[in-house]
mmCIF file of C-alpha atoms in Angstrom:
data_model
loop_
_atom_site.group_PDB
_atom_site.id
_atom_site.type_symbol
_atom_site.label_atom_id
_atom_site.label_comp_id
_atom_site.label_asym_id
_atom_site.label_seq_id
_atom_site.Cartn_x
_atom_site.Cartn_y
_atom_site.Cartn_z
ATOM 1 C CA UNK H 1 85.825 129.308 65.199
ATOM 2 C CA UNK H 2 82.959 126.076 65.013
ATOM 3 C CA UNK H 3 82.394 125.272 69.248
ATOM 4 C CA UNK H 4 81.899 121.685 69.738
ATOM 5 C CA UNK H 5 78.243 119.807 68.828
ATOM 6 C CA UNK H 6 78.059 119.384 72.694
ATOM 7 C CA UNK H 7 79.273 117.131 75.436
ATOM 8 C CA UNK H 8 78.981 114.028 76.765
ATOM 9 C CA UNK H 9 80.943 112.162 79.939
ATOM 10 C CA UNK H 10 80.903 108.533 80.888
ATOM 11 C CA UNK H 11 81.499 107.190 83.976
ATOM 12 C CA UNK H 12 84.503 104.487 83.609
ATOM 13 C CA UNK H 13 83.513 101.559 85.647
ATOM 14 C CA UNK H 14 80.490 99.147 84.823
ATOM 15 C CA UNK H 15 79.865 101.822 82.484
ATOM 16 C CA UNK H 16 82.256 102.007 79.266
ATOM 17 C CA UNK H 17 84.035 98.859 80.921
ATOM 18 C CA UNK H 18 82.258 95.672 81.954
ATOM 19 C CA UNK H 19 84.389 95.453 85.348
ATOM 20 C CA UNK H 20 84.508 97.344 88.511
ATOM 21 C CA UNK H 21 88.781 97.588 88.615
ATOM 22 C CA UNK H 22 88.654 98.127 92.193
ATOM 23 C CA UNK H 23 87.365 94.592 92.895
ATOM 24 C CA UNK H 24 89.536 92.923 90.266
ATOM 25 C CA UNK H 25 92.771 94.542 91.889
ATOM 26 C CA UNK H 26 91.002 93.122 95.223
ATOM 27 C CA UNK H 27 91.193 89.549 93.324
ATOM 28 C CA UNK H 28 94.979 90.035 93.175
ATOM 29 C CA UNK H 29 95.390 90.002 97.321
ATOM 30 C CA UNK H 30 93.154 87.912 98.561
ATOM 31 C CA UNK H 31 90.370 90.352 99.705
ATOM 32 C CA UNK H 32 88.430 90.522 96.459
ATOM 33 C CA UNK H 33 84.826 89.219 98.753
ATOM 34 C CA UNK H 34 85.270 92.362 101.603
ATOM 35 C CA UNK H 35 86.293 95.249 98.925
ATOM 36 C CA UNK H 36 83.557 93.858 96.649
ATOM 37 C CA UNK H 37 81.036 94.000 99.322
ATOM 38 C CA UNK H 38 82.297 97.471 100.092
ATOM 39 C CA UNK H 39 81.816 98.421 96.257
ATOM 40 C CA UNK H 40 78.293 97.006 95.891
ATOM 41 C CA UNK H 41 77.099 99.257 98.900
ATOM 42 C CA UNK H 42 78.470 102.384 97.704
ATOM 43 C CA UNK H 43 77.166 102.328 94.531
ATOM 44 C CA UNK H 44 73.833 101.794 95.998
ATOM 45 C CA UNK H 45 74.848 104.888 97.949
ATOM 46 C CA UNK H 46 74.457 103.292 101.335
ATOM 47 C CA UNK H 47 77.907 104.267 101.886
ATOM 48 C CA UNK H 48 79.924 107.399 101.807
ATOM 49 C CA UNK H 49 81.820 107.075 98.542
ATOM 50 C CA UNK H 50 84.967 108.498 99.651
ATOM 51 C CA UNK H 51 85.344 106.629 102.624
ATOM 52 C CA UNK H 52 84.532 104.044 101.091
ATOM 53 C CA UNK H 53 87.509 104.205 98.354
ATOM 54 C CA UNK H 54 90.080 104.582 101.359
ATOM 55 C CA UNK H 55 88.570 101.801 102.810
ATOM 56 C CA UNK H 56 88.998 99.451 99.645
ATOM 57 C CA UNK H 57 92.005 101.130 98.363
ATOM 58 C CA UNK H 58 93.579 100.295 102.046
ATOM 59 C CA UNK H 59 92.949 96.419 100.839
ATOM 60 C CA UNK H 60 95.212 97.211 97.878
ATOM 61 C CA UNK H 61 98.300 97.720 99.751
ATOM 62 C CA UNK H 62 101.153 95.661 98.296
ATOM 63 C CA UNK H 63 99.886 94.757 94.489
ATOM 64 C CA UNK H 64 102.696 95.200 92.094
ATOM 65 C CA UNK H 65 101.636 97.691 89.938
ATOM 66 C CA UNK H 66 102.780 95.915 86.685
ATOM 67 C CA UNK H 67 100.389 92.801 87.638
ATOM 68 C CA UNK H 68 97.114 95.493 86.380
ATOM 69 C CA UNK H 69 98.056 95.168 83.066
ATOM 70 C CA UNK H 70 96.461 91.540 82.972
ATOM 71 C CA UNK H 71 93.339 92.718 84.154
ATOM 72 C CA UNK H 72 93.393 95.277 81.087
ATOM 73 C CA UNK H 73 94.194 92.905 78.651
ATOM 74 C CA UNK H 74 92.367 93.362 76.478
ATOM 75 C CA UNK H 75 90.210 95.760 77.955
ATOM 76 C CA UNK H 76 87.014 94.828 78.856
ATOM 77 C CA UNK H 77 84.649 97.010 76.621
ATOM 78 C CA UNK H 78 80.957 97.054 76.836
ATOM 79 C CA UNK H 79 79.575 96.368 73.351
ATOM 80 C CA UNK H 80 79.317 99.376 71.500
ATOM 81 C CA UNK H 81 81.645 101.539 73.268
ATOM 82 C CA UNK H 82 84.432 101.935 70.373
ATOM 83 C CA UNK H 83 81.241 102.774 67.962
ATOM 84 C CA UNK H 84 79.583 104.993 69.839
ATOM 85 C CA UNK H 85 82.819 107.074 70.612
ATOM 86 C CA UNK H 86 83.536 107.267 66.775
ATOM 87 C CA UNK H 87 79.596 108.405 66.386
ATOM 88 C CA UNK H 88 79.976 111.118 68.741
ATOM 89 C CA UNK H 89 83.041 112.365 67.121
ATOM 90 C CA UNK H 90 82.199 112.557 63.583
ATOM 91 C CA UNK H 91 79.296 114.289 64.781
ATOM 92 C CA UNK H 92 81.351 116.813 66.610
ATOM 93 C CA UNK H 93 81.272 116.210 70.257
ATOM 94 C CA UNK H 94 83.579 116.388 72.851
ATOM 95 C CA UNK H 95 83.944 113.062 74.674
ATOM 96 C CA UNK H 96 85.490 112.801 78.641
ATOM 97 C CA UNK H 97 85.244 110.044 81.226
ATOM 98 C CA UNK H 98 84.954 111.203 84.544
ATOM 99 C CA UNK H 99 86.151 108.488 86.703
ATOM 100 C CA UNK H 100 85.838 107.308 90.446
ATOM 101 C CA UNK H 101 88.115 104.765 89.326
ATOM 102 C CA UNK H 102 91.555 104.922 88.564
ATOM 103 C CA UNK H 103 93.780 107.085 86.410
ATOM 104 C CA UNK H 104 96.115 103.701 85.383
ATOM 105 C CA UNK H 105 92.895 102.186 83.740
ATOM 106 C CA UNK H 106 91.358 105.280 82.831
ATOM 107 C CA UNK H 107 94.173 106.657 80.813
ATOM 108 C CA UNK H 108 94.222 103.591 78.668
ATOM 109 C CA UNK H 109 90.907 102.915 78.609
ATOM 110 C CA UNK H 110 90.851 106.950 77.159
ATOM 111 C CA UNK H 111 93.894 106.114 74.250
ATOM 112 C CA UNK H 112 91.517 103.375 73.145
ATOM 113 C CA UNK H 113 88.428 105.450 72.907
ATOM 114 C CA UNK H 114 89.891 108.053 72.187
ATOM 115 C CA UNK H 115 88.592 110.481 74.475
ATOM 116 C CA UNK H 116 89.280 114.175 75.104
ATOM 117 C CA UNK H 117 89.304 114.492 78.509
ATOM 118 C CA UNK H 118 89.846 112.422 81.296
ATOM 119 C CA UNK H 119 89.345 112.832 85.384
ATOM 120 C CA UNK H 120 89.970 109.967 87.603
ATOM 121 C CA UNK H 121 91.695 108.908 90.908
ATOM 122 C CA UNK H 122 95.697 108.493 91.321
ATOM 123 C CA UNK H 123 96.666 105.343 92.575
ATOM 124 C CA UNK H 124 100.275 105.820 94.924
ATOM 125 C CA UNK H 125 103.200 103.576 93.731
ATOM 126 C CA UNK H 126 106.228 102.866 95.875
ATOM 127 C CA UNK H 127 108.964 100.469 94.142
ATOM 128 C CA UNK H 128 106.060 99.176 91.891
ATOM 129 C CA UNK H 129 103.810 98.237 94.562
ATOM 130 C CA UNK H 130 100.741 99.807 95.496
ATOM 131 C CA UNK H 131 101.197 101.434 98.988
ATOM 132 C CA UNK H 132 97.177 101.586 99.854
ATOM 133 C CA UNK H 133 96.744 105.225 99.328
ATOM 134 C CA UNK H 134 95.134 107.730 96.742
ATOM 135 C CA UNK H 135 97.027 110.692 95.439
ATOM 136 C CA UNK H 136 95.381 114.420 95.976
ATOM 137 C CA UNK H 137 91.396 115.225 96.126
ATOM 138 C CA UNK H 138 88.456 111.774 95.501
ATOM 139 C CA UNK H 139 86.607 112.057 92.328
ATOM 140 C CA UNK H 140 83.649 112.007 94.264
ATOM 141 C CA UNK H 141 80.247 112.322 93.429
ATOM 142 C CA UNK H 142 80.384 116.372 93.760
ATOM 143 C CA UNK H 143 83.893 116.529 91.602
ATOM 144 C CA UNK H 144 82.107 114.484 88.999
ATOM 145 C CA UNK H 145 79.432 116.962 88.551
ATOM 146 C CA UNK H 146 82.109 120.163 88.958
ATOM 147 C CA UNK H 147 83.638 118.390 86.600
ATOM 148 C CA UNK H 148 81.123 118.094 83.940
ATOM 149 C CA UNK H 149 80.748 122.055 84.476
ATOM 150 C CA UNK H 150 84.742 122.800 84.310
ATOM 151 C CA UNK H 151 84.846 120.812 81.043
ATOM 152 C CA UNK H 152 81.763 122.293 79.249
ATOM 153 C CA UNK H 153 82.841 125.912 80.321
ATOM 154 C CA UNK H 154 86.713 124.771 78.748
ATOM 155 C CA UNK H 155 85.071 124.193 75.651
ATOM 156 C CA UNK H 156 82.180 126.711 75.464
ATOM 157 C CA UNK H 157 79.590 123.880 75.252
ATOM 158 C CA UNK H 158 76.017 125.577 77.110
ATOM 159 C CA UNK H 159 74.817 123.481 79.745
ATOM 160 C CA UNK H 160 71.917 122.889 77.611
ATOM 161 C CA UNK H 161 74.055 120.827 75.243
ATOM 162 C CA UNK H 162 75.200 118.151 77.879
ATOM 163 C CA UNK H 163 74.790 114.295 78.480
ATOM 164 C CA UNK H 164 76.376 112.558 81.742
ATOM 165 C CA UNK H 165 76.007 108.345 81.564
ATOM 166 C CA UNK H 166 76.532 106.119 84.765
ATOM 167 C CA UNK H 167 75.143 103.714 86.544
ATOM 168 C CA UNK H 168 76.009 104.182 90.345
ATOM 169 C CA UNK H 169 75.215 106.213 93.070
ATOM 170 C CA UNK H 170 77.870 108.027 92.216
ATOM 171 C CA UNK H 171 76.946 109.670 89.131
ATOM 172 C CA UNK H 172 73.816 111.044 90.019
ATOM 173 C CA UNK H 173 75.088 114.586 91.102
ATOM 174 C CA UNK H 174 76.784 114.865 87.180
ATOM 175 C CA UNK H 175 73.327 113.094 85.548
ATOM 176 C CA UNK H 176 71.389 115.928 87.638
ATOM 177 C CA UNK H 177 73.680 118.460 86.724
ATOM 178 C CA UNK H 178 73.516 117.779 83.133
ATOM 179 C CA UNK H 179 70.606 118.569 80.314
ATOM 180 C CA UNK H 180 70.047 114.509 79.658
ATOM 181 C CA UNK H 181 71.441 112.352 82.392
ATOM 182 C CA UNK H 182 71.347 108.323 81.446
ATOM 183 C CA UNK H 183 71.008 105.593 83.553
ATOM 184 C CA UNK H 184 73.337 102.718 81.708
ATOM 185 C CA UNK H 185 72.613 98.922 83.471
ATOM 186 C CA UNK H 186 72.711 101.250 86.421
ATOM 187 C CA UNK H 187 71.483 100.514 90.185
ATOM 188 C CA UNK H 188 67.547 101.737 91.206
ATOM 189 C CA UNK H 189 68.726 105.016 92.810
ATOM 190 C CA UNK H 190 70.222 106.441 89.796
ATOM 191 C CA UNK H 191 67.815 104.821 87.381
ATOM 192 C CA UNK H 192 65.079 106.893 89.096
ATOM 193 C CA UNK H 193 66.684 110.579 88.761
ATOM 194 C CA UNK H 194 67.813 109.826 85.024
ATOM 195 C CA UNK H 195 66.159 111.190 82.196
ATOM 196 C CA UNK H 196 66.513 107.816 79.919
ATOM 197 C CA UNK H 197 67.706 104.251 81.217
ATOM 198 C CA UNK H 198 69.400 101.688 78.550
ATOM 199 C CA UNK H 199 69.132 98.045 80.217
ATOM 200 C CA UNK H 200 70.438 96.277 77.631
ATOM 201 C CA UNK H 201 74.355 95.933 76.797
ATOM 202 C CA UNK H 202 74.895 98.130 74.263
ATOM 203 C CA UNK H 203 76.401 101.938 74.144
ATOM 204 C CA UNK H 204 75.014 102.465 71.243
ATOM 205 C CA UNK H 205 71.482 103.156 72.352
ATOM 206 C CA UNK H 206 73.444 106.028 73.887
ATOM 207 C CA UNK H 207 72.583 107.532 70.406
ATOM 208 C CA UNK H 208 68.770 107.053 70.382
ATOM 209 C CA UNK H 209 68.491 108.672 73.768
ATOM 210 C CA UNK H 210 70.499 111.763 72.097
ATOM 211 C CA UNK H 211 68.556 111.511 69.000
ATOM 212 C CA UNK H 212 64.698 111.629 71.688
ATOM 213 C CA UNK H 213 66.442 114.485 72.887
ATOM 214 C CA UNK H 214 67.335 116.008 69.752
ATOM 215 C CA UNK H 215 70.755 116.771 70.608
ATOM 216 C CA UNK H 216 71.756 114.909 67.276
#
């Protein structure tokens, strides 16, 4: 049986998408300015992530859930996202987003990557309208990191053959936890605990950071 070159998990929002869908949803009912400012602070880390979802999701209350599929229409890629998920498969690796956003945009955003795992937050829909609540356990900052482990012992990957890529204060538990954590248009906190940081936007350096680390 040939194990898997390695494996590598993206963070979903501001990350592999150019958006933070939160704050876009926010846009829809009229609090887009106080859910934004509550976004910007937690991925600084200067406020407890989960609490901070609640809080925003709370905002949310009342959005018909078919009116998301404008904001994901087309979705907003960075550059090099499609490319660098086709790179990392020919190559052999197994390729998961692990989200603090939401499974409705995650799952799509996975089809069109096509990803092999994916871990995100569960929006609750009443009679097609968000009710303001999240569904079961926040993919916080410690889930994200579990969840790098769970995935790499699922596919017998060594730790030692890991990459996380974020660029809030909520990836820096899973960049730790990994063997290369990078730092992807990402705030100061997590730019200072990563092992590589791409400023630019383009995934694709994604690939010279793996190929400095000779994991490819």
């Amino acid at each position: 049986m040939k194990y898997p070159s390695g494996l590598i998990v993206f963070d979903m929002d501001s990350t592999l998408i150019g958006i933070e869908c939160i704050d876009e949803i926010a846009r829809l009912n009229d609090c887009y300015t106080k859910v934004a400012g509550i976004t910007k602070a937690a991925m600084e880390g200067k406020l407890d992530f989960s609490e901070s979802l609640r809080q925003r999701v709370a905002c949310l209350k009342g959005v018909s859930e078919s009116s998301l599929q404008a904001l994901f229409n087309p979705i907003p890629l960075h550059p090099g996202a499609k490319e660098l998920f086709s790179t990392l498969k020919e190559k052999g690796w197994q390729r998961a987003i692990v989200s603090g956003g939401f499974t409705w945009f995650a799952d799509r955003l996975a089809a069109e990557l096509q990803a092999d795992a994916v871990i995100a937050n569960q929006l609750e829909v009443s009679d097609g309208l968000l009710t303001g609540r999240v569904l079961g356990d926040i993919v916080d900052a410690r889930i994200k990191a579990s969840s790098l482990q769970d995935l790499a012992n699922k596919w017998n990957i060594p730790m030692s053959k890991t990459v996380a890529v974020g660029d809030g204060a909520n990836d820096a538990m899973m960049l730790e936890r990994a063997a290369v954590g990078i730092a992807y248009q990402a705030k100061p906190s997590l730019k200072r605990i990563a092992d590589y940081c791409i400023d630019e936007p383009d995934l694709r350096q994604v690939l010279f950071c793996l190929e400095s680390s000779k994991l490819i």
